[in-house]
């Protein structure tokens, strides 16, 4: 699956879940430290002071140590926030509905993989018996290594 196909799949999954596919490359809410707490600013620069919006932002439980925090201005965005942890790794906070849908998808794919496994193992056995070192035999060896480790 190409990056474009994955993005399209994610866009469709978000839509099916009643969410909006978003990316942190678009303008979002930014977080700035203010003493012992934070202030939040809408994409246009206006400080967010509405209690409902602040409650939504706080409910995301973004760790105070995160830097470069981006918060989705849309409460229905599939990604609700991103930030960098202390080691510089990008971390994501997803909408609960998005996690639910993706977990369900993962479960169904796992079932399909389990059903295909006997055919995969049979093919690996067949390819490992090939003479010489053809591509199929090398790939079968990799699959076998993955299975036994």
Short mmCIF file of C-alpha atoms in Angstrom, two decimals:
data_model
loop_
_atom_site.label_atom_id
_atom_site.label_comp_id
_atom_site.label_asym_id
_atom_site.label_seq_id
_atom_site.Cartn_x
_atom_site.Cartn_y
_atom_site.Cartn_z
CA UNK A 1 0.00 0.00 0.00
CA UNK A 2 1.45 3.36 -1.01
CA UNK A 3 1.52 6.45 1.20
CA UNK A 4 -1.28 7.93 -0.91
CA UNK A 5 -3.40 4.79 -0.50
CA UNK A 6 -2.77 4.77 3.27
CA UNK A 7 -3.76 8.45 3.52
CA UNK A 8 -6.91 7.81 1.50
CA UNK A 9 -7.69 4.79 3.68
CA UNK A 10 -7.21 6.91 6.82
CA UNK A 11 -9.34 9.72 5.39
CA UNK A 12 -12.13 7.25 4.63
CA UNK A 13 -11.81 5.62 8.06
CA UNK A 14 -12.05 9.03 9.74
CA UNK A 15 -15.12 9.89 7.69
CA UNK A 16 -16.73 6.52 8.46
CA UNK A 17 -16.13 7.17 12.17
CA UNK A 18 -17.83 10.56 11.96
CA UNK A 19 -14.51 12.35 12.33
CA UNK A 20 -12.49 14.74 10.21
CA UNK A 21 -9.10 13.64 8.88
CA UNK A 22 -6.57 16.27 10.00
CA UNK A 23 -2.84 16.81 9.96
CA UNK A 24 -0.61 18.80 12.25
CA UNK A 25 0.81 20.58 9.22
CA UNK A 26 -2.28 22.78 9.26
CA UNK A 27 -2.65 25.72 11.67
CA UNK A 28 -3.70 24.60 15.12
CA UNK A 29 -3.96 25.73 18.69
CA UNK A 30 -0.57 26.43 20.22
CA UNK A 31 0.41 26.15 23.86
CA UNK A 32 2.62 28.65 25.69
CA UNK A 33 3.85 28.39 29.25
CA UNK A 34 2.53 31.12 31.55
CA UNK A 35 4.07 30.80 35.00
CA UNK A 36 3.07 27.43 36.41
CA UNK A 37 0.37 26.78 33.81
CA UNK A 38 -0.28 27.22 30.09
CA UNK A 39 -2.12 29.60 27.83
CA UNK A 40 -3.60 28.46 24.57
CA UNK A 41 -3.86 30.46 21.36
CA UNK A 42 -6.15 29.82 18.39
CA UNK A 43 -4.63 29.65 14.89
CA UNK A 44 -5.36 33.37 14.37
CA UNK A 45 -3.50 34.32 17.57
CA UNK A 46 -6.52 34.95 19.83
CA UNK A 47 -6.10 33.61 23.36
CA UNK A 48 -8.55 30.84 24.14
CA UNK A 49 -10.47 31.66 27.30
CA UNK A 50 -13.75 29.77 26.82
CA UNK A 51 -14.20 27.26 29.61
CA UNK A 52 -15.61 24.51 27.35
CA UNK A 53 -12.68 24.76 24.93
CA UNK A 54 -10.13 24.87 27.75
CA UNK A 55 -11.79 21.82 29.33
CA UNK A 56 -11.48 19.94 26.01
CA UNK A 57 -7.81 20.90 25.70
CA UNK A 58 -7.03 19.92 29.29
CA UNK A 59 -8.85 16.60 28.84
CA UNK A 60 -6.21 15.67 26.25
CA UNK A 61 -3.74 15.36 29.15
CA UNK A 62 -0.77 16.61 27.15
CA UNK A 63 2.28 16.21 29.40
CA UNK A 64 3.79 19.55 30.47
CA UNK A 65 7.23 18.45 29.24
CA UNK A 66 6.05 18.12 25.62
CA UNK A 67 7.42 20.74 23.27
CA UNK A 68 6.18 21.92 19.89
CA UNK A 69 2.62 21.11 20.91
CA UNK A 70 -0.05 21.32 18.21
CA UNK A 71 -3.71 21.00 19.24
CA UNK A 72 -6.45 20.41 16.71
CA UNK A 73 -8.93 23.29 16.68
CA UNK A 74 -11.68 20.85 15.63
CA UNK A 75 -12.99 18.60 18.44
CA UNK A 76 -13.89 16.04 15.73
CA UNK A 77 -10.37 15.83 14.28
CA UNK A 78 -9.00 12.28 14.25
CA UNK A 79 -5.72 13.61 15.70
CA UNK A 80 -6.39 15.82 18.70
CA UNK A 81 -2.81 16.82 19.55
CA UNK A 82 0.84 16.19 18.81
CA UNK A 83 4.00 17.11 20.66
CA UNK A 84 7.61 16.06 21.20
CA UNK A 85 8.58 14.16 24.32
CA UNK A 86 11.81 14.69 26.29
CA UNK A 87 13.69 12.42 23.85
CA UNK A 88 12.41 14.35 20.82
CA UNK A 89 10.00 11.64 19.68
CA UNK A 90 6.73 12.76 18.16
CA UNK A 91 3.75 11.71 20.25
CA UNK A 92 0.10 11.72 19.23
CA UNK A 93 -3.19 12.10 21.08
CA UNK A 94 -6.03 10.65 19.02
CA UNK A 95 -9.77 11.13 19.26
CA UNK A 96 -11.24 8.23 21.30
CA UNK A 97 -13.52 7.25 18.41
CA UNK A 98 -10.50 7.04 16.07
CA UNK A 99 -8.68 4.66 18.44
CA UNK A 100 -11.82 2.55 18.71
CA UNK A 101 -12.21 2.25 14.92
CA UNK A 102 -8.51 1.54 14.33
CA UNK A 103 -8.41 -1.10 17.08
CA UNK A 104 -11.41 -2.80 15.49
CA UNK A 105 -9.72 -2.69 12.07
CA UNK A 106 -6.54 -4.15 13.56
CA UNK A 107 -8.57 -6.96 15.14
CA UNK A 108 -10.21 -7.87 11.82
CA UNK A 109 -6.88 -7.77 9.98
CA UNK A 110 -5.38 -10.06 12.61
CA UNK A 111 -8.16 -12.58 12.00
CA UNK A 112 -7.54 -12.43 8.23
CA UNK A 113 -3.80 -12.90 8.81
CA UNK A 114 -4.47 -15.89 11.06
CA UNK A 115 -6.62 -17.45 8.35
CA UNK A 116 -3.88 -16.91 5.74
CA UNK A 117 -1.08 -18.24 7.97
CA UNK A 118 -1.38 -21.93 6.97
CA UNK A 119 -1.04 -20.97 3.28
CA UNK A 120 1.93 -18.74 4.07
CA UNK A 121 3.66 -21.53 6.01
CA UNK A 122 3.04 -24.04 3.21
CA UNK A 123 4.51 -21.64 0.66
CA UNK A 124 7.55 -21.00 2.88
CA UNK A 125 8.17 -24.76 3.13
CA UNK A 126 7.83 -25.11 -0.64
CA UNK A 127 10.16 -22.18 -1.36
CA UNK A 128 12.80 -23.33 1.15
CA UNK A 129 13.10 -26.61 -0.81
CA UNK A 130 14.01 -24.79 -4.05
CA UNK A 131 17.51 -25.55 -5.37
CA UNK A 132 20.15 -22.84 -5.30
CA UNK A 133 19.49 -19.38 -3.89
CA UNK A 134 16.61 -17.90 -5.87
CA UNK A 135 14.79 -14.83 -4.60
CA UNK A 136 11.82 -16.91 -3.42
CA UNK A 137 14.07 -19.05 -1.22
CA UNK A 138 15.73 -16.00 0.33
CA UNK A 139 12.35 -14.40 1.09
CA UNK A 140 11.10 -17.67 2.57
CA UNK A 141 14.19 -17.78 4.82
CA UNK A 142 13.40 -14.25 6.04
CA UNK A 143 9.79 -15.21 6.78
CA UNK A 144 10.97 -18.34 8.65
CA UNK A 145 13.41 -16.26 10.71
CA UNK A 146 10.61 -13.86 11.60
CA UNK A 147 8.45 -16.78 12.69
CA UNK A 148 11.03 -18.46 14.92
CA UNK A 149 12.40 -15.35 16.61
#
